[in-house]
Amino acid sequence: MDKISGFEIENGVLLKYTGRSDEVTVPDGVTAVGSYAFKNKYKVRSIVIPQSVTSIADHAFIGCSALEQITLPDFLTGLGEDAFEDCQNLKTVTVPHGVTEIISGTFGGCEALSEITLSDTVQSIGEKAFWGCKSLQKLHFPASLNAFEKDAFYLCKVFSEITIDENNPVFCSVDGVVYTKDMKEVVYCPCEKDGKVVIPYGVTTVGAHAFDDCDRLTGITVPESVTVFGEWAFYNCYGIQSIHIPHGVTELPERVFGSCGFPEFDIPDHVTKIFDRAFDGCRFTRLSIPDSVNEIGRYAFSGCSNLKAVTIPDSVQVLPDNVFCMCRALTEVHLPEGIPSIESGTFHMCVSLVEITLPDSVKKICNSAFSSCDSLQTVSVAAGTEIGQNVFPYSPNARVVFR
């Protein structure tokens, strides 16, 4: 092992910085910065890396909380996972030519990072690559970029705009929102974008997670050309009061409107399927479900704590578990004739529900179907209905009435 004052180096790899200086120049001849080489060197303010270095390993500079400036070499080809995690004072970074990907967590927790320049060789951005970059407002995608994870900018509190090189063959940008180059799909809206977004006519797909966590938006205009909503497409769009579901959209996938702030919601009569947790955690007080709906998924309306009344149409023949769990304001429920059972957790923590009449088709009530229903007094069922061994745990006043 070579020992240069302040550095432990082996076969060209800088294994550890042991010095005390707050301004560090890595020795010439080093070819790689190893994992954790500068771990928690919280007094280091600047680092110059020589042109001989071609790779920086995972976690190389993790916890260098005072680091404000680092010069990356022109011939660098690899940046490791979490390489600069929690470098809280790092303000600007230029990714050199040769680097083709920004992988998981590379700049995570760089709270002061306000400017990053990606070279025209970067092809992909990995999951949570920039998580917690609270000062990053915008980013420019080079022509080379062809893939990015939509959680790359998780917890980026002011991130509101993406611009894209006009020569990029995969993506384009309209008003800071990312679309596919052919303008057929909305790919990603920065989570701190505010105001209203108008999706251009001709777009056919709102992609998975496209507007996920865009809680500052006040409106999204969806054109009639759209035929597909992806999973989590509008999740936690808390500021949106209503949204248009075009006639071509027949399925509402998992968490598509989860935690949205709609005061009320009318599902249009061309929708046939509502998937798991599609409306989980919504704030509406009123919900209308049309006869066109024939399938409702697990937890579809769970956590809709303001929902007071709901009618499930007769077109629905199976009601899955936990579909209304934690609907704390629910007082009135009309279930369809034809459902064979009330599954476990269906009305868990429906604390305002006082009574309910189950249709004659119900032949079984499963364990914990009405658990923690504090106000529940009577459940009216047809004679001969099978009652599970523990239907009413923590529902002290509930009882079954056979008719």
mmCIF file of C-alpha atoms in Angstrom:
data_model
loop_
_atom_site.group_PDB
_atom_site.id
_atom_site.type_symbol
_atom_site.label_atom_id
_atom_site.label_comp_id
_atom_site.label_asym_id
_atom_site.label_seq_id
_atom_site.Cartn_x
_atom_site.Cartn_y
_atom_site.Cartn_z
ATOM 1 C CA MET A 1 0.000 0.000 0.000
ATOM 2 C CA ASP A 2 1.266 3.451 -0.941
ATOM 3 C CA LYS A 3 1.152 5.970 1.872
ATOM 4 C CA ILE A 4 1.169 9.574 0.786
ATOM 5 C CA SER A 5 0.553 11.996 3.639
ATOM 6 C CA GLY A 6 -3.206 11.998 4.282
ATOM 7 C CA PHE A 7 -4.021 9.253 1.759
ATOM 8 C CA GLU A 8 -4.157 5.455 1.761
ATOM 9 C CA ILE A 9 -3.703 4.220 -1.820
ATOM 10 C CA GLU A 10 -3.477 0.674 -3.135
ATOM 11 C CA ASN A 11 -3.005 -0.260 -6.797
ATOM 12 C CA GLY A 12 -4.125 3.191 -7.841
ATOM 13 C CA VAL A 13 -7.298 3.130 -5.724
ATOM 14 C CA LEU A 14 -7.717 5.791 -3.064
ATOM 15 C CA LEU A 15 -9.000 3.727 -0.148
ATOM 16 C CA LYS A 16 -9.178 6.398 2.517
ATOM 17 C CA TYR A 17 -8.457 10.044 3.125
ATOM 18 C CA THR A 18 -6.889 10.423 6.557
ATOM 19 C CA GLY A 19 -5.833 14.056 6.389
ATOM 20 C CA ARG A 20 -7.283 17.035 8.225
ATOM 21 C CA SER A 21 -7.223 19.738 5.566
ATOM 22 C CA ASP A 22 -10.516 21.314 4.510
ATOM 23 C CA GLU A 23 -9.196 21.726 0.946
ATOM 24 C CA VAL A 24 -8.118 18.439 -0.601
ATOM 25 C CA THR A 25 -6.271 17.671 -3.827
ATOM 26 C CA VAL A 26 -6.200 13.971 -4.635
ATOM 27 C CA PRO A 27 -2.701 12.922 -5.824
ATOM 28 C CA ASP A 28 -1.963 12.466 -9.525
ATOM 29 C CA GLY A 29 -1.837 8.831 -10.573
ATOM 30 C CA VAL A 30 -4.882 7.762 -8.568
ATOM 31 C CA THR A 31 -7.252 5.954 -10.958
ATOM 32 C CA ALA A 32 -10.236 5.370 -8.698
ATOM 33 C CA VAL A 33 -11.810 6.723 -5.522
ATOM 34 C CA GLY A 34 -12.890 3.751 -3.433
ATOM 35 C CA SER A 35 -16.036 3.118 -1.423
ATOM 36 C CA TYR A 36 -16.334 5.313 1.673
ATOM 37 C CA ALA A 37 -12.936 6.909 0.953
ATOM 38 C CA PHE A 38 -14.139 10.267 2.311
ATOM 39 C CA LYS A 39 -16.936 8.976 4.542
ATOM 40 C CA ASN A 40 -18.107 11.604 7.038
ATOM 41 C CA LYS A 41 -15.178 13.948 6.411
ATOM 42 C CA TYR A 42 -17.471 16.712 7.571
ATOM 43 C CA LYS A 43 -14.787 19.455 7.598
ATOM 44 C CA VAL A 44 -13.732 19.086 3.933
ATOM 45 C CA ARG A 45 -14.989 22.049 1.887
ATOM 46 C CA SER A 46 -13.429 21.423 -1.538
ATOM 47 C CA ILE A 47 -11.933 18.479 -3.404
ATOM 48 C CA VAL A 48 -9.946 18.456 -6.644
ATOM 49 C CA ILE A 49 -9.782 15.075 -8.355
ATOM 50 C CA PRO A 50 -6.994 14.541 -10.931
ATOM 51 C CA GLN A 51 -7.556 13.666 -14.574
ATOM 52 C CA SER A 52 -6.161 10.169 -13.931
ATOM 53 C CA VAL A 53 -9.324 9.138 -12.036
ATOM 54 C CA THR A 54 -11.849 7.233 -14.166
ATOM 55 C CA SER A 55 -14.234 5.925 -11.525
ATOM 56 C CA ILE A 56 -15.781 6.947 -8.218
ATOM 57 C CA ALA A 57 -17.162 4.059 -6.167
ATOM 58 C CA ASP A 58 -20.360 3.706 -4.158
ATOM 59 C CA HIS A 59 -20.616 5.989 -1.102
ATOM 60 C CA ALA A 60 -17.220 7.542 -1.851
ATOM 61 C CA PHE A 61 -18.071 10.984 -0.423
ATOM 62 C CA ILE A 62 -21.055 10.107 1.734
ATOM 63 C CA GLY A 63 -21.554 12.451 4.653
ATOM 64 C CA CYS A 64 -19.136 15.172 3.528
ATOM 65 C CA SER A 65 -21.590 17.697 4.877
ATOM 66 C CA ALA A 66 -19.361 20.770 4.446
ATOM 67 C CA LEU A 67 -18.314 19.975 0.880
ATOM 68 C CA GLU A 68 -19.182 22.948 -1.344
ATOM 69 C CA GLN A 69 -17.144 22.312 -4.452
ATOM 70 C CA ILE A 70 -15.747 19.296 -6.246
ATOM 71 C CA THR A 71 -13.973 19.157 -9.589
ATOM 72 C CA LEU A 72 -14.674 15.932 -11.472
ATOM 73 C CA PRO A 73 -12.108 14.782 -14.067
ATOM 74 C CA ASP A 74 -12.828 14.882 -17.781
ATOM 75 C CA PHE A 75 -12.203 11.154 -18.262
ATOM 76 C CA LEU A 76 -14.509 9.953 -15.478
ATOM 77 C CA THR A 77 -16.740 7.097 -16.689
ATOM 78 C CA GLY A 78 -18.377 5.834 -13.499
ATOM 79 C CA LEU A 79 -20.217 7.485 -10.596
ATOM 80 C CA GLY A 80 -21.208 5.044 -7.872
ATOM 81 C CA GLU A 81 -24.424 4.564 -5.959
ATOM 82 C CA ASP A 82 -24.933 7.160 -3.208
ATOM 83 C CA ALA A 83 -21.526 8.609 -4.142
ATOM 84 C CA PHE A 84 -22.342 12.098 -2.843
ATOM 85 C CA GLU A 85 -25.167 11.257 -0.442
ATOM 86 C CA ASP A 86 -25.685 13.860 2.276
ATOM 87 C CA CYS A 87 -23.131 16.303 0.895
ATOM 88 C CA GLN A 88 -25.475 18.949 2.217
ATOM 89 C CA ASN A 89 -23.524 22.039 1.114
ATOM 90 C CA LEU A 90 -22.596 20.947 -2.391
ATOM 91 C CA LYS A 91 -24.010 23.673 -4.650
ATOM 92 C CA THR A 92 -23.047 22.882 -8.239
ATOM 93 C CA VAL A 93 -21.908 19.812 -10.152
ATOM 94 C CA THR A 94 -20.887 19.269 -13.766
ATOM 95 C CA VAL A 95 -21.075 15.639 -14.831
ATOM 96 C CA PRO A 96 -18.250 15.096 -17.333
ATOM 97 C CA HIS A 97 -18.291 13.394 -20.714
ATOM 98 C CA GLY A 98 -17.891 9.664 -20.351
ATOM 99 C CA VAL A 99 -20.445 9.222 -17.589
ATOM 100 C CA THR A 100 -23.438 7.425 -19.095
ATOM 101 C CA GLU A 101 -25.690 7.010 -16.082
ATOM 102 C CA ILE A 102 -26.586 8.691 -12.827
ATOM 103 C CA ILE A 103 -27.477 5.703 -10.672
ATOM 104 C CA SER A 104 -29.444 5.221 -7.490
ATOM 105 C CA GLY A 105 -28.968 7.916 -4.871
ATOM 106 C CA THR A 106 -25.850 9.444 -6.436
ATOM 107 C CA PHE A 107 -26.698 12.970 -5.281
ATOM 108 C CA GLY A 108 -29.279 12.082 -2.640
ATOM 109 C CA GLY A 109 -29.569 14.484 0.259
ATOM 110 C CA CYS A 110 -27.516 17.244 -1.424
ATOM 111 C CA GLU A 111 -29.785 19.896 0.039
ATOM 112 C CA ALA A 112 -27.917 22.931 -1.359
ATOM 113 C CA LEU A 113 -27.488 21.546 -4.875
ATOM 114 C CA SER A 114 -29.130 24.125 -7.122
ATOM 115 C CA GLU A 115 -27.374 23.539 -10.426
ATOM 116 C CA ILE A 116 -26.298 20.331 -12.115
ATOM 117 C CA THR A 117 -25.097 20.040 -15.693
ATOM 118 C CA LEU A 118 -25.467 16.654 -17.342
ATOM 119 C CA SER A 119 -23.079 15.886 -20.185
ATOM 120 C CA ASP A 120 -24.371 14.785 -23.559
ATOM 121 C CA THR A 121 -23.276 11.223 -22.801
ATOM 122 C CA VAL A 122 -25.704 10.635 -19.911
ATOM 123 C CA GLN A 123 -28.305 8.082 -21.001
ATOM 124 C CA SER A 124 -30.215 7.312 -17.802
ATOM 125 C CA ILE A 125 -31.089 8.611 -14.346
ATOM 126 C CA GLY A 126 -31.710 5.995 -11.655
ATOM 127 C CA GLU A 127 -34.148 5.763 -8.767
ATOM 128 C CA LYS A 128 -33.886 8.540 -6.186
ATOM 129 C CA ALA A 129 -30.743 9.814 -7.884
ATOM 130 C CA PHE A 130 -31.475 13.341 -6.644
ATOM 131 C CA TRP A 131 -33.716 12.627 -3.640
ATOM 132 C CA GLY A 132 -33.828 15.412 -1.101
ATOM 133 C CA CYS A 133 -32.122 18.000 -3.349
ATOM 134 C CA LYS A 134 -34.217 20.729 -1.780
ATOM 135 C CA SER A 135 -32.642 23.589 -3.761
ATOM 136 C CA LEU A 136 -32.863 22.018 -7.220
ATOM 137 C CA GLN A 137 -35.468 23.936 -9.234
ATOM 138 C CA LYS A 138 -34.948 22.655 -12.741
ATOM 139 C CA LEU A 139 -32.894 20.241 -14.814
ATOM 140 C CA HIS A 140 -31.993 20.028 -18.491
ATOM 141 C CA PHE A 141 -32.080 16.597 -20.143
ATOM 142 C CA PRO A 142 -29.427 16.161 -22.856
ATOM 143 C CA ALA A 143 -30.161 14.620 -26.255
ATOM 144 C CA SER A 144 -28.550 11.377 -25.073
ATOM 145 C CA LEU A 145 -30.949 10.747 -22.186
ATOM 146 C CA ASN A 146 -33.385 7.928 -22.983
ATOM 147 C CA ALA A 147 -34.603 6.749 -19.562
ATOM 148 C CA PHE A 148 -35.193 8.089 -16.062
ATOM 149 C CA GLU A 149 -36.904 6.834 -12.939
ATOM 150 C CA LYS A 150 -39.858 8.957 -11.864
ATOM 151 C CA ASP A 151 -38.802 8.912 -8.224
ATOM 152 C CA ALA A 152 -35.395 10.328 -9.147
ATOM 153 C CA PHE A 153 -36.498 13.701 -7.771
ATOM 154 C CA TYR A 154 -38.252 12.469 -4.615
ATOM 155 C CA LEU A 155 -38.427 15.145 -1.896
ATOM 156 C CA CYS A 156 -37.012 17.822 -4.205
ATOM 157 C CA LYS A 157 -39.087 20.554 -2.603
ATOM 158 C CA VAL A 158 -38.734 23.269 -5.273
ATOM 159 C CA PHE A 159 -38.254 21.122 -8.385
ATOM 160 C CA SER A 160 -40.745 22.469 -10.917
ATOM 161 C CA GLU A 161 -39.322 22.329 -14.453
ATOM 162 C CA ILE A 162 -37.574 20.000 -16.881
ATOM 163 C CA THR A 163 -36.214 21.221 -20.193
ATOM 164 C CA ILE A 164 -35.074 18.811 -22.893
ATOM 165 C CA ASP A 165 -32.641 19.146 -25.768
ATOM 166 C CA GLU A 166 -34.624 19.476 -28.994
ATOM 167 C CA ASN A 167 -32.539 16.693 -30.530
ATOM 168 C CA ASN A 168 -33.540 14.156 -27.891
ATOM 169 C CA PRO A 169 -35.258 11.320 -29.827
ATOM 170 C CA VAL A 170 -37.198 9.917 -26.840
ATOM 171 C CA PHE A 171 -38.568 12.832 -24.808
ATOM 172 C CA CYS A 172 -39.746 16.390 -25.248
ATOM 173 C CA SER A 173 -40.926 19.055 -22.834
ATOM 174 C CA VAL A 174 -44.001 21.287 -22.889
ATOM 175 C CA ASP A 175 -44.271 23.914 -20.141
ATOM 176 C CA GLY A 176 -41.799 21.966 -18.004
ATOM 177 C CA VAL A 177 -43.737 18.667 -18.291
ATOM 178 C CA VAL A 178 -42.130 15.631 -19.956
ATOM 179 C CA TYR A 179 -43.874 13.856 -22.866
ATOM 180 C CA THR A 180 -42.771 11.148 -25.244
ATOM 181 C CA LYS A 181 -41.271 12.587 -28.401
ATOM 182 C CA ASP A 182 -44.356 11.649 -30.434
ATOM 183 C CA MET A 183 -46.568 13.487 -27.923
ATOM 184 C CA LYS A 184 -48.633 10.361 -27.268
ATOM 185 C CA GLU A 185 -47.907 10.023 -23.545
ATOM 186 C CA VAL A 186 -47.510 12.310 -20.555
ATOM 187 C CA VAL A 187 -44.440 10.853 -18.863
ATOM 188 C CA TYR A 188 -43.684 13.064 -15.854
ATOM 189 C CA CYS A 189 -44.659 16.340 -14.242
ATOM 190 C CA PRO A 190 -42.192 17.760 -11.681
ATOM 191 C CA CYS A 191 -43.830 17.362 -8.290
ATOM 192 C CA GLU A 192 -43.495 21.020 -7.260
ATOM 193 C CA LYS A 193 -45.003 22.499 -10.396
ATOM 194 C CA ASP A 194 -47.905 24.782 -9.516
ATOM 195 C CA GLY A 195 -50.928 26.237 -11.319
ATOM 196 C CA LYS A 196 -52.663 24.309 -14.082
ATOM 197 C CA VAL A 197 -51.461 21.822 -16.676
ATOM 198 C CA VAL A 198 -53.210 21.519 -20.041
ATOM 199 C CA ILE A 199 -52.457 18.193 -21.712
ATOM 200 C CA PRO A 200 -52.461 18.769 -25.489
ATOM 201 C CA TYR A 201 -55.047 17.025 -27.671
ATOM 202 C CA GLY A 202 -53.542 13.961 -29.345
ATOM 203 C CA VAL A 203 -52.014 12.569 -26.158
ATOM 204 C CA THR A 204 -53.473 9.081 -25.588
ATOM 205 C CA THR A 205 -51.852 7.991 -22.317
ATOM 206 C CA VAL A 206 -51.319 9.559 -18.930
ATOM 207 C CA GLY A 207 -48.426 7.386 -17.817
ATOM 208 C CA ALA A 208 -47.903 5.640 -14.487
ATOM 209 C CA HIS A 209 -46.928 8.160 -11.785
ATOM 210 C CA ALA A 210 -47.141 11.005 -14.325
ATOM 211 C CA PHE A 211 -48.594 13.498 -11.816
ATOM 212 C CA ASP A 212 -47.758 11.536 -8.680
ATOM 213 C CA ASP A 213 -47.458 13.845 -5.654
ATOM 214 C CA CYS A 214 -48.130 17.034 -7.644
ATOM 215 C CA ASP A 215 -49.965 18.519 -4.683
ATOM 216 C CA ARG A 216 -49.428 22.148 -5.776
ATOM 217 C CA LEU A 217 -51.317 21.799 -9.044
ATOM 218 C CA THR A 218 -54.783 23.371 -9.021
ATOM 219 C CA GLY A 219 -56.012 21.849 -12.271
ATOM 220 C CA ILE A 220 -55.235 19.302 -14.987
ATOM 221 C CA THR A 221 -57.067 19.458 -18.318
ATOM 222 C CA VAL A 222 -57.343 15.978 -19.825
ATOM 223 C CA PRO A 223 -58.309 15.889 -23.546
ATOM 224 C CA GLU A 224 -60.815 13.472 -25.015
ATOM 225 C CA SER A 225 -57.992 11.800 -26.985
ATOM 226 C CA VAL A 226 -56.728 10.099 -23.792
ATOM 227 C CA THR A 227 -57.699 6.418 -23.519
ATOM 228 C CA VAL A 228 -55.399 5.158 -20.751
ATOM 229 C CA PHE A 229 -54.670 6.271 -17.203
ATOM 230 C CA GLY A 230 -51.595 4.608 -15.681
ATOM 231 C CA GLU A 231 -51.224 3.409 -12.093
ATOM 232 C CA TRP A 232 -50.696 6.219 -9.580
ATOM 233 C CA ALA A 233 -51.183 8.709 -12.426
ATOM 234 C CA PHE A 234 -52.760 11.432 -10.253
ATOM 235 C CA TYR A 235 -51.812 10.207 -6.796
ATOM 236 C CA ASN A 236 -51.901 12.896 -4.086
ATOM 237 C CA CYS A 237 -52.967 15.687 -6.442
ATOM 238 C CA TYR A 238 -54.481 17.278 -3.381
ATOM 239 C CA GLY A 239 -55.177 20.692 -4.918
ATOM 240 C CA ILE A 240 -57.282 19.433 -7.839
ATOM 241 C CA GLN A 241 -61.028 19.805 -7.293
ATOM 242 C CA SER A 242 -62.212 17.826 -10.320
ATOM 243 C CA ILE A 243 -60.890 15.941 -13.329
ATOM 244 C CA HIS A 244 -62.302 14.838 -16.662
ATOM 245 C CA ILE A 245 -62.281 11.109 -17.433
ATOM 246 C CA PRO A 246 -62.506 10.813 -21.253
ATOM 247 C CA HIS A 247 -64.891 8.335 -22.878
ATOM 248 C CA GLY A 248 -62.047 6.073 -23.980
ATOM 249 C CA VAL A 249 -60.897 5.474 -20.399
ATOM 250 C CA THR A 250 -62.740 2.380 -19.134
ATOM 251 C CA GLU A 251 -60.459 1.283 -16.294
ATOM 252 C CA LEU A 252 -59.270 3.138 -13.201
ATOM 253 C CA PRO A 253 -56.016 1.417 -12.189
ATOM 254 C CA GLU A 254 -54.306 1.055 -8.839
ATOM 255 C CA ARG A 255 -54.099 4.312 -6.815
ATOM 256 C CA VAL A 256 -54.880 6.380 -9.912
ATOM 257 C CA PHE A 257 -56.655 8.983 -7.735
ATOM 258 C CA GLY A 258 -55.307 7.958 -4.333
ATOM 259 C CA SER A 259 -55.217 10.777 -1.743
ATOM 260 C CA CYS A 260 -56.703 13.323 -4.162
ATOM 261 C CA GLY A 261 -58.647 16.293 -2.801
ATOM 262 C CA PHE A 262 -61.874 16.014 -4.786
ATOM 263 C CA PRO A 263 -64.835 17.262 -2.678
ATOM 264 C CA GLU A 264 -67.131 14.874 -4.565
ATOM 265 C CA PHE A 265 -66.714 12.416 -7.416
ATOM 266 C CA ASP A 266 -68.998 11.063 -10.138
ATOM 267 C CA ILE A 267 -67.520 8.077 -11.934
ATOM 268 C CA PRO A 268 -68.724 8.307 -15.568
ATOM 269 C CA ASP A 269 -70.848 5.549 -17.078
ATOM 270 C CA HIS A 270 -68.173 4.282 -19.458
ATOM 271 C CA VAL A 271 -65.913 3.059 -16.632
ATOM 272 C CA THR A 272 -66.152 -0.719 -16.078
ATOM 273 C CA LYS A 273 -63.351 -1.557 -13.641
ATOM 274 C CA ILE A 274 -62.032 0.082 -10.466
ATOM 275 C CA PHE A 275 -58.774 -1.521 -9.383
ATOM 276 C CA ASP A 276 -57.121 -1.921 -5.972
ATOM 277 C CA ARG A 277 -56.838 1.314 -3.957
ATOM 278 C CA ALA A 278 -57.955 3.430 -6.922
ATOM 279 C CA PHE A 279 -59.481 6.028 -4.569
ATOM 280 C CA ASP A 280 -57.567 5.153 -1.402
ATOM 281 C CA GLY A 281 -57.418 8.138 0.948
ATOM 282 C CA CYS A 282 -59.566 10.514 -1.131
ATOM 283 C CA ARG A 283 -61.285 13.414 0.646
ATOM 284 C CA PHE A 284 -64.676 13.380 -1.093
ATOM 285 C CA THR A 285 -67.921 13.347 0.894
ATOM 286 C CA ARG A 286 -70.023 11.958 -1.964
ATOM 287 C CA LEU A 287 -69.288 9.244 -4.518
ATOM 288 C CA SER A 288 -71.422 8.083 -7.449
ATOM 289 C CA ILE A 289 -70.740 4.677 -9.016
ATOM 290 C CA PRO A 290 -72.589 3.882 -12.298
ATOM 291 C CA ASP A 291 -74.128 0.571 -13.403
ATOM 292 C CA SER A 292 -71.360 0.183 -15.979
ATOM 293 C CA VAL A 293 -68.910 -0.760 -13.214
ATOM 294 C CA ASN A 294 -68.693 -4.552 -12.816
ATOM 295 C CA GLU A 295 -65.465 -4.943 -10.868
ATOM 296 C CA ILE A 296 -64.131 -3.209 -7.750
ATOM 297 C CA GLY A 297 -60.708 -4.000 -6.303
ATOM 298 C CA ARG A 298 -59.386 -4.474 -2.784
ATOM 299 C CA TYR A 299 -59.123 -1.339 -0.639
ATOM 300 C CA ALA A 300 -60.689 0.614 -3.529
ATOM 301 C CA PHE A 301 -62.198 3.247 -1.210
ATOM 302 C CA SER A 302 -60.193 2.611 1.945
ATOM 303 C CA GLY A 303 -59.305 5.649 3.999
ATOM 304 C CA CYS A 304 -61.929 7.876 2.357
ATOM 305 C CA SER A 305 -62.517 9.389 5.762
ATOM 306 C CA ASN A 306 -65.090 11.990 4.652
ATOM 307 C CA LEU A 307 -67.314 9.648 2.613
ATOM 308 C CA LYS A 308 -70.779 9.594 4.177
ATOM 309 C CA ALA A 309 -72.908 7.460 1.836
ATOM 310 C CA VAL A 310 -72.327 5.072 -1.044
ATOM 311 C CA THR A 311 -74.368 2.804 -3.289
ATOM 312 C CA ILE A 312 -72.705 -0.106 -5.061
ATOM 313 C CA PRO A 313 -74.633 -0.989 -8.267
ATOM 314 C CA ASP A 314 -76.064 -4.456 -8.907
ATOM 315 C CA SER A 315 -73.600 -4.892 -11.766
ATOM 316 C CA VAL A 316 -70.933 -5.586 -9.121
ATOM 317 C CA GLN A 317 -71.164 -9.230 -8.059
ATOM 318 C CA VAL A 318 -68.097 -9.524 -5.825
ATOM 319 C CA LEU A 319 -67.065 -7.133 -3.066
ATOM 320 C CA PRO A 320 -63.440 -7.770 -2.018
ATOM 321 C CA ASP A 321 -61.836 -7.378 1.391
ATOM 322 C CA ASN A 322 -61.176 -3.987 2.999
ATOM 323 C CA VAL A 323 -63.024 -2.092 0.275
ATOM 324 C CA PHE A 324 -64.438 0.473 2.770
ATOM 325 C CA CYS A 325 -61.977 0.113 5.621
ATOM 326 C CA MET A 326 -61.326 3.323 7.581
ATOM 327 C CA CYS A 327 -64.213 5.199 5.942
ATOM 328 C CA ARG A 328 -64.756 6.885 9.276
ATOM 329 C CA ALA A 329 -67.709 9.112 8.272
ATOM 330 C CA LEU A 330 -69.668 6.398 6.460
ATOM 331 C CA THR A 331 -73.239 6.126 7.773
ATOM 332 C CA GLU A 332 -75.214 4.805 4.810
ATOM 333 C CA VAL A 333 -74.320 1.850 2.568
ATOM 334 C CA HIS A 334 -76.389 0.158 -0.129
ATOM 335 C CA LEU A 335 -74.894 -3.121 -1.327
ATOM 336 C CA PRO A 336 -75.829 -4.963 -4.535
ATOM 337 C CA GLU A 337 -78.062 -8.015 -4.655
ATOM 338 C CA GLY A 338 -75.844 -10.824 -5.854
ATOM 339 C CA ILE A 339 -72.716 -10.500 -3.708
ATOM 340 C CA PRO A 340 -72.161 -13.822 -1.888
ATOM 341 C CA SER A 341 -70.196 -12.642 1.148
ATOM 342 C CA ILE A 342 -68.832 -9.781 3.226
ATOM 343 C CA GLU A 343 -65.091 -10.292 3.268
ATOM 344 C CA SER A 344 -62.596 -9.664 6.051
ATOM 345 C CA GLY A 345 -62.015 -6.001 6.868
ATOM 346 C CA THR A 346 -64.696 -4.736 4.469
ATOM 347 C CA PHE A 347 -65.985 -2.213 7.019
ATOM 348 C CA HIS A 348 -62.983 -2.081 9.359
ATOM 349 C CA MET A 349 -62.969 1.171 11.391
ATOM 350 C CA CYS A 350 -66.171 2.523 9.876
ATOM 351 C CA VAL A 351 -66.706 4.193 13.237
ATOM 352 C CA SER A 352 -69.844 6.175 12.265
ATOM 353 C CA LEU A 353 -71.778 3.233 10.855
ATOM 354 C CA VAL A 354 -74.748 2.473 13.147
ATOM 355 C CA GLU A 355 -76.689 -0.101 11.147
ATOM 356 C CA ILE A 356 -76.537 -1.910 7.846
ATOM 357 C CA THR A 357 -78.837 -4.252 5.931
ATOM 358 C CA LEU A 358 -77.101 -6.901 3.865
ATOM 359 C CA PRO A 359 -78.771 -8.252 0.703
ATOM 360 C CA ASP A 360 -80.366 -11.696 0.676
ATOM 361 C CA SER A 361 -77.606 -12.995 -1.581
ATOM 362 C CA VAL A 362 -75.046 -12.708 1.226
ATOM 363 C CA LYS A 363 -74.508 -16.210 2.642
ATOM 364 C CA LYS A 364 -71.399 -15.563 4.730
ATOM 365 C CA ILE A 365 -69.852 -12.826 6.855
ATOM 366 C CA CYS A 366 -66.105 -13.395 7.268
ATOM 367 C CA ASN A 367 -63.999 -12.828 10.363
ATOM 368 C CA SER A 368 -63.260 -9.167 11.221
ATOM 369 C CA ALA A 369 -65.635 -7.884 8.543
ATOM 370 C CA PHE A 370 -66.893 -5.210 10.957
ATOM 371 C CA SER A 371 -63.867 -4.800 13.240
ATOM 372 C CA SER A 372 -63.465 -1.580 15.267
ATOM 373 C CA CYS A 373 -66.887 -0.223 14.258
ATOM 374 C CA ASP A 374 -67.447 1.741 17.483
ATOM 375 C CA SER A 375 -71.018 2.879 16.733
ATOM 376 C CA LEU A 376 -72.340 -0.231 15.008
ATOM 377 C CA GLN A 377 -75.431 -1.725 16.640
ATOM 378 C CA THR A 378 -77.204 -3.988 14.148
ATOM 379 C CA VAL A 379 -76.340 -5.936 11.022
ATOM 380 C CA SER A 380 -79.485 -7.271 9.350
ATOM 381 C CA VAL A 381 -78.939 -10.515 7.418
ATOM 382 C CA ALA A 382 -81.037 -13.223 5.779
ATOM 383 C CA ALA A 383 -81.853 -16.318 7.802
ATOM 384 C CA GLY A 384 -79.227 -19.011 7.436
ATOM 385 C CA THR A 385 -76.321 -16.640 6.794
ATOM 386 C CA GLU A 386 -73.028 -18.098 8.047
ATOM 387 C CA ILE A 387 -71.436 -15.842 10.645
ATOM 388 C CA GLY A 388 -67.685 -16.010 11.182
ATOM 389 C CA GLN A 389 -66.234 -16.659 14.642
ATOM 390 C CA ASN A 390 -64.963 -13.111 15.185
ATOM 391 C CA VAL A 391 -66.962 -10.798 12.934
ATOM 392 C CA PHE A 392 -67.109 -7.833 15.353
ATOM 393 C CA PRO A 393 -63.756 -7.478 17.164
ATOM 394 C CA TYR A 394 -63.586 -4.154 19.032
ATOM 395 C CA SER A 395 -67.169 -3.342 18.034
ATOM 396 C CA PRO A 396 -68.696 -3.577 21.523
ATOM 397 C CA ASN A 397 -72.378 -2.943 20.696
ATOM 398 C CA ALA A 398 -72.725 -4.794 17.392
ATOM 399 C CA ARG A 399 -75.039 -7.733 16.891
ATOM 400 C CA VAL A 400 -76.530 -9.742 14.029
ATOM 401 C CA VAL A 401 -80.278 -9.629 13.426
ATOM 402 C CA PHE A 402 -81.701 -12.424 11.275
ATOM 403 C CA ARG A 403 -84.778 -11.629 9.214
#
